[in-house]
mmCIF file of C-alpha atoms in Angstrom:
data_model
loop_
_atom_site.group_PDB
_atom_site.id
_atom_site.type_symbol
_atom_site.label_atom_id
_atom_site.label_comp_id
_atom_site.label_asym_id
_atom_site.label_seq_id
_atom_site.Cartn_x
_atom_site.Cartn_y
_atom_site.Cartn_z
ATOM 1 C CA UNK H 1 46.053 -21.027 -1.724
ATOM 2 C CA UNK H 2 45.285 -21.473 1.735
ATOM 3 C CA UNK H 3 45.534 -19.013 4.157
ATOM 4 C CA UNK H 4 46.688 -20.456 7.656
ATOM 5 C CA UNK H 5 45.323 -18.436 10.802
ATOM 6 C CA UNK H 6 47.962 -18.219 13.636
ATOM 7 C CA UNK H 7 46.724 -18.427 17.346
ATOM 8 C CA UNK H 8 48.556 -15.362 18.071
ATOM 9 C CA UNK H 9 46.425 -13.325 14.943
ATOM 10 C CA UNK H 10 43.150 -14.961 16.397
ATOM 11 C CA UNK H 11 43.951 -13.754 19.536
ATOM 12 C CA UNK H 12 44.365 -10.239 18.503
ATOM 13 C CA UNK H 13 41.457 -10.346 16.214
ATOM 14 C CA UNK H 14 39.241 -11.745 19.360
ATOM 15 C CA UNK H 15 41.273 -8.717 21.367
ATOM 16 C CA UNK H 16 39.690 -6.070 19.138
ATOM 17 C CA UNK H 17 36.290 -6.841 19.089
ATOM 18 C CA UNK H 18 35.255 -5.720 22.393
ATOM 19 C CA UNK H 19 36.131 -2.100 20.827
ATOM 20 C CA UNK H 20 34.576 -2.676 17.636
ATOM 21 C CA UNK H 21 31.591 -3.483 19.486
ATOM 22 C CA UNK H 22 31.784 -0.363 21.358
ATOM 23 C CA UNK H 23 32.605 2.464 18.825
ATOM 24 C CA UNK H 24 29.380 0.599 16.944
ATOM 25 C CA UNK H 25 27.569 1.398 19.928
ATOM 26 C CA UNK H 26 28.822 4.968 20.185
ATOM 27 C CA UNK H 27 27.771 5.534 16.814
ATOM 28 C CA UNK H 28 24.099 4.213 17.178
ATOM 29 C CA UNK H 29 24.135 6.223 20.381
ATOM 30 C CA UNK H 30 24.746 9.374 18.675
ATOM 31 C CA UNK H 31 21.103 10.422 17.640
ATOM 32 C CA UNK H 32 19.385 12.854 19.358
ATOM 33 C CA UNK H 33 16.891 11.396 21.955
ATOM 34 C CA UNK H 34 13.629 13.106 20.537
ATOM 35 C CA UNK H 35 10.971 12.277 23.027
ATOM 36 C CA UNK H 36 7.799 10.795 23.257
ATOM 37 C CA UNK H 37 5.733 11.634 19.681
ATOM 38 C CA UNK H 38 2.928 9.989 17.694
ATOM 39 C CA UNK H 39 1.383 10.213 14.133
ATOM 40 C CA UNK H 40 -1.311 13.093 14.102
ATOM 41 C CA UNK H 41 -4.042 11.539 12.232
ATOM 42 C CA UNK H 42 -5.726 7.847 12.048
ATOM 43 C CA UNK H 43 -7.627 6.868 9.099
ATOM 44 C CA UNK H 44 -9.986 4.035 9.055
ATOM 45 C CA UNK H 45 -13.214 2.465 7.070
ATOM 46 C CA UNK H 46 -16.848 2.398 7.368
ATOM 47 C CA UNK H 47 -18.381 0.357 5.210
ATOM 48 C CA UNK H 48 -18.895 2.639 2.434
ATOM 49 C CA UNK H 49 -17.033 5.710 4.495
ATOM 50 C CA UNK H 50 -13.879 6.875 5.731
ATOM 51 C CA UNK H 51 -13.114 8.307 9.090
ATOM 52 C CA UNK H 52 -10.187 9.995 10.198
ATOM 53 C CA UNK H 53 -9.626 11.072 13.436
ATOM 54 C CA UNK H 54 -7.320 13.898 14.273
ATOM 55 C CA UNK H 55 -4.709 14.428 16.894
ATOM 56 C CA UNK H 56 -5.078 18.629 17.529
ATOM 57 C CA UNK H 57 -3.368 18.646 20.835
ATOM 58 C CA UNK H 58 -2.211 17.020 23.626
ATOM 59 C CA UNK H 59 -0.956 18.507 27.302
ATOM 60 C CA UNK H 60 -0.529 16.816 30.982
ATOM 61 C CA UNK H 61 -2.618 18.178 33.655
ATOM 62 C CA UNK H 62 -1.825 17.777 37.036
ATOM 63 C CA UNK H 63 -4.072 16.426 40.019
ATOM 64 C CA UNK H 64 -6.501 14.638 38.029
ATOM 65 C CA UNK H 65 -8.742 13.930 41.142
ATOM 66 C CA UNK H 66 -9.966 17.986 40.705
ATOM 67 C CA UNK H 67 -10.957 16.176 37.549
ATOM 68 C CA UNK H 68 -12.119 13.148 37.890
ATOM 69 C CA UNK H 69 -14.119 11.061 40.645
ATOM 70 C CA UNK H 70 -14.506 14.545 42.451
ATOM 71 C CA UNK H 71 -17.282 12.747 44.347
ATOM 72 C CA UNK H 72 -15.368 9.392 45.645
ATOM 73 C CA UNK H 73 -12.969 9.202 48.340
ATOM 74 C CA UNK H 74 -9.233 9.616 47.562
ATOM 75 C CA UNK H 75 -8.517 6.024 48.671
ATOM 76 C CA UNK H 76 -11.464 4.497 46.349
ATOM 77 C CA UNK H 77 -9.532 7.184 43.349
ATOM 78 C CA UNK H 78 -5.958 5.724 43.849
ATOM 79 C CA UNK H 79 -6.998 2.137 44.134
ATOM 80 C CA UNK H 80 -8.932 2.528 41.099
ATOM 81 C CA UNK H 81 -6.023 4.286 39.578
ATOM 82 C CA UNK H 82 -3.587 1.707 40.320
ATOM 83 C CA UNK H 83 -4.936 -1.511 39.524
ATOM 84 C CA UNK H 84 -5.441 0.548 35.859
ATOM 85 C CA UNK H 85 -1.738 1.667 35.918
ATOM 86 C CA UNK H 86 -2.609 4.983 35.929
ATOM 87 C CA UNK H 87 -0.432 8.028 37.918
ATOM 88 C CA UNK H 88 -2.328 9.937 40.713
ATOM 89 C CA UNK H 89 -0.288 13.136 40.027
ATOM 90 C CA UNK H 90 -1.298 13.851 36.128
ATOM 91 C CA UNK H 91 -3.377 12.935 33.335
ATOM 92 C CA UNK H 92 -2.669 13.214 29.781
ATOM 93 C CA UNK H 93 -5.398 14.978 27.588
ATOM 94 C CA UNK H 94 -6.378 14.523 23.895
ATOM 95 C CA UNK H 95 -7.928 16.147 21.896
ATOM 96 C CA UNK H 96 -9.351 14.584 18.646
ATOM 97 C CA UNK H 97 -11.632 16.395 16.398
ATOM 98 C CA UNK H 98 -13.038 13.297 13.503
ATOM 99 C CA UNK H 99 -13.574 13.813 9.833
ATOM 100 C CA UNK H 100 -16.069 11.428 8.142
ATOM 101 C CA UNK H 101 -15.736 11.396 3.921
ATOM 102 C CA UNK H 102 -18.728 10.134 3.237
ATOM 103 C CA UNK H 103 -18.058 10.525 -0.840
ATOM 104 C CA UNK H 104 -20.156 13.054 -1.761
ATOM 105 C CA UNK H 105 -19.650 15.663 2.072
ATOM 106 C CA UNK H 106 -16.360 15.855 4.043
ATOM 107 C CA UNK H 107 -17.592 16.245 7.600
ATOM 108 C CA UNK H 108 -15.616 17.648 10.287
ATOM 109 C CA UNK H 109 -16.761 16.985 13.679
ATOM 110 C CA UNK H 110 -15.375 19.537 16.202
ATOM 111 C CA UNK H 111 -12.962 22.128 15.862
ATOM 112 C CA UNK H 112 -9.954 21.529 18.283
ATOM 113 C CA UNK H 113 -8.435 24.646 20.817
ATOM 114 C CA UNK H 114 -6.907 26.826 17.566
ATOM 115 C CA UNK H 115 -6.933 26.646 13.933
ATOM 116 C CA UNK H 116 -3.459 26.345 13.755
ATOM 117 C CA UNK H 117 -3.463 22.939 15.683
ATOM 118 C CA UNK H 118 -5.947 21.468 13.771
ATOM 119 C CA UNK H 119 -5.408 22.742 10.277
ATOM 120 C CA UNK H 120 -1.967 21.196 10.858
ATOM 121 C CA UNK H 121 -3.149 17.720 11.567
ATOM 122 C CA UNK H 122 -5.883 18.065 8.909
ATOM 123 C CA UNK H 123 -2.987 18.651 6.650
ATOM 124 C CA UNK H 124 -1.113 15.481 7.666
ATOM 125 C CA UNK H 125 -3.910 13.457 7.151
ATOM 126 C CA UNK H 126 -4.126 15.094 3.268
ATOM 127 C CA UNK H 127 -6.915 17.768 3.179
ATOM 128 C CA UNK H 128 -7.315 20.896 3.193
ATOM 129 C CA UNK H 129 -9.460 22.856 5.189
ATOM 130 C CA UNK H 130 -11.215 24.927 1.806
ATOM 131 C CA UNK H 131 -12.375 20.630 1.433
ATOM 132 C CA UNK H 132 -14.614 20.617 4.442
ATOM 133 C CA UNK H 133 -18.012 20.915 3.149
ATOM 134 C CA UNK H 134 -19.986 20.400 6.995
ATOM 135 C CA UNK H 135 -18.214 21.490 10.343
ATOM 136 C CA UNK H 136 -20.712 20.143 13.431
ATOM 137 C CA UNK H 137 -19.741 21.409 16.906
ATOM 138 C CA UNK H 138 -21.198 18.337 19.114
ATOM 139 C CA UNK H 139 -20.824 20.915 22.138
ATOM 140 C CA UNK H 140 -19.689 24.846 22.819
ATOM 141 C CA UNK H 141 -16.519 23.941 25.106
ATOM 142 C CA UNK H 142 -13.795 26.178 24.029
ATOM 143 C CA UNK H 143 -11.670 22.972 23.014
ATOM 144 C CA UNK H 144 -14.144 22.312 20.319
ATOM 145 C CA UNK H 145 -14.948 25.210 19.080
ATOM 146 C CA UNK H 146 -11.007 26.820 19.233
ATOM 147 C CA UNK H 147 -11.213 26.394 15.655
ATOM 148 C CA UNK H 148 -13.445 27.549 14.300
ATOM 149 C CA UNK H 149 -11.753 30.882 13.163
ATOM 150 C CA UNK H 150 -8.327 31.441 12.533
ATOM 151 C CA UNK H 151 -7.687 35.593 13.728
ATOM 152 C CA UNK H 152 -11.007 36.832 11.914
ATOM 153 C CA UNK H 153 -11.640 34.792 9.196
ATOM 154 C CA UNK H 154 -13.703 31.123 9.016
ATOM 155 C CA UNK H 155 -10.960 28.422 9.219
ATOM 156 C CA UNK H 156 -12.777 26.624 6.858
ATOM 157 C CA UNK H 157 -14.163 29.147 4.453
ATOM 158 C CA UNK H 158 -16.592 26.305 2.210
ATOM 159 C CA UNK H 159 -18.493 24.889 4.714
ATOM 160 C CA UNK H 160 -21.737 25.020 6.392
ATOM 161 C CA UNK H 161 -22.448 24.680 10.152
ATOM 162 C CA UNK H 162 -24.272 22.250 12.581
ATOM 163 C CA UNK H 163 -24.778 22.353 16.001
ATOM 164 C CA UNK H 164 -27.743 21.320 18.647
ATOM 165 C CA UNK H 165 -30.644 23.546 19.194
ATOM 166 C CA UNK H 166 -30.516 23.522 22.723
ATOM 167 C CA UNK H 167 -26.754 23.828 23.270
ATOM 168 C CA UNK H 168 -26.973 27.178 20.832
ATOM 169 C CA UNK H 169 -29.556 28.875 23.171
ATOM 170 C CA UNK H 170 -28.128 28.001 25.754
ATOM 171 C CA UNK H 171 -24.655 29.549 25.330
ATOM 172 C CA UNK H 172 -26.240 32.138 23.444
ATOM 173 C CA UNK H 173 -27.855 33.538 26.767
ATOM 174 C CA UNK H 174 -24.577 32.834 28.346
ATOM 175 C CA UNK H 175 -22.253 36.047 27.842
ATOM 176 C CA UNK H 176 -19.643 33.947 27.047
ATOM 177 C CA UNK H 177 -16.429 35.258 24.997
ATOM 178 C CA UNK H 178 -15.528 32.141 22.944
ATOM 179 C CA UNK H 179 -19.000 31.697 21.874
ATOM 180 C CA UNK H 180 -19.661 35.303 21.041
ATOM 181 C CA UNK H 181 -16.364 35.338 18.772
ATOM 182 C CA UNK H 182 -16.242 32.251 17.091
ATOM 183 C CA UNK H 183 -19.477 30.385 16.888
ATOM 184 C CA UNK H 184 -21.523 33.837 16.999
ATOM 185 C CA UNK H 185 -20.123 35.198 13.542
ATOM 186 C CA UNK H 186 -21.210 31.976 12.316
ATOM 187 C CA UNK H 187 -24.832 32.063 12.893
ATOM 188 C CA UNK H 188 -25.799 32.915 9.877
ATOM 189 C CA UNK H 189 -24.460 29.961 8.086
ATOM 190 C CA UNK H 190 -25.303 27.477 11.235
ATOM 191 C CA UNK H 191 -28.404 24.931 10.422
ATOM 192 C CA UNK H 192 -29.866 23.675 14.249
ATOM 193 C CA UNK H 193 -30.797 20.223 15.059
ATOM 194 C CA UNK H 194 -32.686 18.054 17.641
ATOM 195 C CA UNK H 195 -32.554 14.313 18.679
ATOM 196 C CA UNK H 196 -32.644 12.624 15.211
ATOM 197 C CA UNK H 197 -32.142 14.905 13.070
ATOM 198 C CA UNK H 198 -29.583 14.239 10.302
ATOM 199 C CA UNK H 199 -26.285 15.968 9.219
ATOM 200 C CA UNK H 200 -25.960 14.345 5.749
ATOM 201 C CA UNK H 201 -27.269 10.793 4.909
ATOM 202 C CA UNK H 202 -25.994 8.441 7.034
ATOM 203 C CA UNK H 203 -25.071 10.869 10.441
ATOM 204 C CA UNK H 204 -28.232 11.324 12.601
ATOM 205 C CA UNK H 205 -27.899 13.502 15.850
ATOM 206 C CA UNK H 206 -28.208 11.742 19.213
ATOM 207 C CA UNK H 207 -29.539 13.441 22.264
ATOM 208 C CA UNK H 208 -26.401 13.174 24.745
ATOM 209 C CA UNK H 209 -27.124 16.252 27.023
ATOM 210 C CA UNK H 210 -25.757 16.688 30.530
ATOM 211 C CA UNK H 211 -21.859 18.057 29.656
ATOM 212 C CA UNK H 212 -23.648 20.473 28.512
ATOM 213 C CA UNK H 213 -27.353 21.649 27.851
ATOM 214 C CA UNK H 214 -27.383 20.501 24.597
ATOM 215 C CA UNK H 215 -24.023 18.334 24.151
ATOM 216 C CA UNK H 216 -24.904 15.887 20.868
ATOM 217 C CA UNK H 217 -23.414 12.796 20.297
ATOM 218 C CA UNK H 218 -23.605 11.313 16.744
ATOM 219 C CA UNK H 219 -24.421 7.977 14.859
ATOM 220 C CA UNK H 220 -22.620 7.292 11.721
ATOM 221 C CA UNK H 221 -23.535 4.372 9.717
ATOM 222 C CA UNK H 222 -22.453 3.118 6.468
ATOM 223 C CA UNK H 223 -23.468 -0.045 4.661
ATOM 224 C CA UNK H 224 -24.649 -1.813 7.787
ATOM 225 C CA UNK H 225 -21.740 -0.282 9.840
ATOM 226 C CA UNK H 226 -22.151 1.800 12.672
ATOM 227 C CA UNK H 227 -19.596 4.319 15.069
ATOM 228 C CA UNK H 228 -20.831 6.049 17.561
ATOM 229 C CA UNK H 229 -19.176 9.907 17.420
ATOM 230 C CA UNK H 230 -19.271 10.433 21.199
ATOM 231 C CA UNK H 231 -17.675 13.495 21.668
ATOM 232 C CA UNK H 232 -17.532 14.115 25.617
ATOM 233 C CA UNK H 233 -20.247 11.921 26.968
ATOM 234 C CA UNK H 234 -16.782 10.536 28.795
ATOM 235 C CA UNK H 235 -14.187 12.716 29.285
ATOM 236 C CA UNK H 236 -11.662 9.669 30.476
ATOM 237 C CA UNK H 237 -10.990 5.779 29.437
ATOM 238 C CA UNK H 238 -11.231 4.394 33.147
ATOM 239 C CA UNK H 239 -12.214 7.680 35.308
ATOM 240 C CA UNK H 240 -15.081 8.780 33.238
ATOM 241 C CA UNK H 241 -16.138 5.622 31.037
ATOM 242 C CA UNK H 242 -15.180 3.168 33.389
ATOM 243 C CA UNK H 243 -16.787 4.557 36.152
ATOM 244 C CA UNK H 244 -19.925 6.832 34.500
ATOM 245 C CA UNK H 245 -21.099 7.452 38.113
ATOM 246 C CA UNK H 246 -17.945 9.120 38.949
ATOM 247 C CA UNK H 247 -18.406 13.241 38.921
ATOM 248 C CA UNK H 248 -16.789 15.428 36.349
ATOM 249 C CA UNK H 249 -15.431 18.741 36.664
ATOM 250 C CA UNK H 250 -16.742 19.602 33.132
ATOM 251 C CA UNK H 251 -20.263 18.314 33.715
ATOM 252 C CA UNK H 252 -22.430 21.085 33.911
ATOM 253 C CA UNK H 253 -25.374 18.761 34.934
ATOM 254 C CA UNK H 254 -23.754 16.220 36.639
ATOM 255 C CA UNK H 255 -26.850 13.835 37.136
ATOM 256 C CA UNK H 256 -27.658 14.450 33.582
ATOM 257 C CA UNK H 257 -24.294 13.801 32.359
ATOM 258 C CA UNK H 258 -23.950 10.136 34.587
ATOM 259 C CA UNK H 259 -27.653 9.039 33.190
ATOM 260 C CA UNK H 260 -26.074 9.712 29.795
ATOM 261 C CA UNK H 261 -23.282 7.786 29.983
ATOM 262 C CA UNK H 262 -25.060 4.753 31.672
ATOM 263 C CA UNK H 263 -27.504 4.856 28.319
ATOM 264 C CA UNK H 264 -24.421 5.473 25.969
ATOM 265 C CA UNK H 265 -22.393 2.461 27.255
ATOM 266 C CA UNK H 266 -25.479 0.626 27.429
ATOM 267 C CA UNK H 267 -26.134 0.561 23.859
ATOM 268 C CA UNK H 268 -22.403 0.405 22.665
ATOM 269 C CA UNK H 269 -21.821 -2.437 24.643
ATOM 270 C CA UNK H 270 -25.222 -4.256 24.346
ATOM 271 C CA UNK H 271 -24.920 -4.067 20.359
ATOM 272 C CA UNK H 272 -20.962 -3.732 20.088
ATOM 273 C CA UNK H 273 -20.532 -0.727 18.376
ATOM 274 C CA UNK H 274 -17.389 1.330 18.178
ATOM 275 C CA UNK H 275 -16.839 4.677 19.443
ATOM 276 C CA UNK H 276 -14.774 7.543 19.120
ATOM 277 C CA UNK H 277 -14.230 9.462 22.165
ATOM 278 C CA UNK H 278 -12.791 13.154 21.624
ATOM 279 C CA UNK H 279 -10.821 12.800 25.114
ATOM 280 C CA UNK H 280 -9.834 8.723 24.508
ATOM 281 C CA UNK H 281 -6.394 7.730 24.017
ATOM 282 C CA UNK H 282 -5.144 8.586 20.680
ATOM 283 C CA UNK H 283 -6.163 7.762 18.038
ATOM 284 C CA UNK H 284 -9.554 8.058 19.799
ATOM 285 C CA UNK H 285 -11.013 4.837 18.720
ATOM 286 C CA UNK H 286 -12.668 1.938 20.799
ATOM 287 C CA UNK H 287 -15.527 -0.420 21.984
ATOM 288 C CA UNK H 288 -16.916 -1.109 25.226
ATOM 289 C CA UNK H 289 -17.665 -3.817 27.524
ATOM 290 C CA UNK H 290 -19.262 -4.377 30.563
ATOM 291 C CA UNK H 291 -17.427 -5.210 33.766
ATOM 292 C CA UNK H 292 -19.394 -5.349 37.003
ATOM 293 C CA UNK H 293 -21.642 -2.621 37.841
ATOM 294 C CA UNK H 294 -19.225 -0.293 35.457
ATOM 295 C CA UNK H 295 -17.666 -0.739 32.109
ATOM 296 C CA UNK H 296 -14.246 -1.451 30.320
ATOM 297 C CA UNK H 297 -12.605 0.601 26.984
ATOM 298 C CA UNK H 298 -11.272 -1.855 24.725
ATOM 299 C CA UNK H 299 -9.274 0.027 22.247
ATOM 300 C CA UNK H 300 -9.529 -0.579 18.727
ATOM 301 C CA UNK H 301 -7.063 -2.440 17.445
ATOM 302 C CA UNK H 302 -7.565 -3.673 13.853
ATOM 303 C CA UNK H 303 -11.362 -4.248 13.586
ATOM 304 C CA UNK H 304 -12.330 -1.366 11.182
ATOM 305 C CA UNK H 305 -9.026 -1.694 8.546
ATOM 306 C CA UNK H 306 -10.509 -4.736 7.608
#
């Protein structure tokens, strides 16, 4: 049988859809807002490897000009700033230690500010930190070596240490309290390396010096592949990589530390190798490219799932 709609029923039906609508919208409204968030690991291939970078922390800091560009005039910093659609009043820091798995070694590069922060991430991204066979500290800032112990014991109680030659003296003469309590106790177990010398097969140090005496960056390769582990040969995507001349609060040789960066870029944009930068926008990884008498981060995008 046919059911015959009257005009007054469609009219009422038509009437009660704007309400409908809006207890439907109520409802979906009803979730908690939670703020911005993102996944704390990224996991991607090297030819015969895996590398996972780590998300260990992240903070704003405000004024980024007592940063960045410290030697450039203000005007020349917020132009600069804004044609990169980038806020004058903060910056948002990263901090990415970078596992390679190379089969046979799990490598972790850098050691975040705390155990806590990057045991948690490691965790997310499924190991544990008994797994870590190799722990290399590219540099002796405090947000790299945070990690290493957790209260008074080794964070990661299997593994064996690797550091630069140089950059161990050098703090070593320093007096310095996060050295003496987390990287001293570890001495013993530490193995010290120059430009070129290797970490496992396939992860040869690279002379990067300048943010520090003896700051090491690293060259993984893999079945033809190559990544350049950069650590903090540039601290930022535009204000730091993007301009290498620009001066650095953290550069302890600031000369040193723009001559490095000029050869870094260079050679990653010359032969188009990726990079991961500890300080880059998460998840860390990216290329570069030249752009006038400076340089351009491209971020990776899908290059190495493939």
């Amino acid at each position: 049988m046919t059911q015959k709609i009257t005009r007054r029923a469609a009219l009422a039906g038509a009437a009660a859809l704007p309400l409908s609508s809006a207890l439907a919208t109520q409802a979906s409204a009803s979730a908690p807002m939670m703020g911005a968030s993102m996944a704390p690991y990224m996991r991607v291939t090297l030819g015969g490897y895996d590398v996972t970078t780590l998300l260990a922390g992240t903070r704003a800091v405000p004024d980024p000009q007592a940063i960045f560009g410290m030697n450039v005039p203000a005007d020349e910093f917020n132009s600069v700033s804004a044609a990169n659609n980038l806020p004058v009043d903060q910056a948002q820091f990263f901090f990415t230690p970078t596992i390679v798995n190379t089969g046979s070694e799990l490598v972790l590069f850098d050691t975040g500010l705390s155990g806590e922060g990057t045991t948690a991430a490691l965790a997310a991204a499924g190991y544990t930190p008994d797994q870590i066979t190799v722990v290399v500290i590219t540099h002796m800032h405090g947000d790299h070596i945070g990690g290493l112990m957790t209260g008074d014991a080794p964070t990661f109680p299997n593994a064996r240490y690797v550091t630069g030659t140089t950059e161990f003296d050098a703090w070593g003469k320093a007096e310095n309290e996060g050295f003496e309590t987390k990287v001293r106790p570890l001495a013993d177990q530490m193995t010290f390396l120059d430009d070129g010398g290797s970490v496992v097969g396939g992860i040869t140090a690279m002379a990067a010096f300048g943010h520090t005496p003896g700051h090491m960056a690293y060259m993984i390769e893999s079945d033809g592949k190559q990544l350049v582990l950069g650590a903090d040969f540039a601290n930022h995507y535009v204000w730091s990589l993007g301009y290498p001349d620009w001066e650095v609060k953290f550069d302890m040789d600031k000369a040193a530390a723009a001559a490095t960066r000029r050869k870094m870029l260079d050679m990653m944009a010359a032969d188009k190798i990726p990079f991961v930068g500890y300080h880059m926008p998460w998840p860390a990884f990216g290329y570069v490219e030249t752009r006038d008498s400076g340089f351009r981060y491209v971020p990776h995008s899908y290059q190495l799932m493939l």
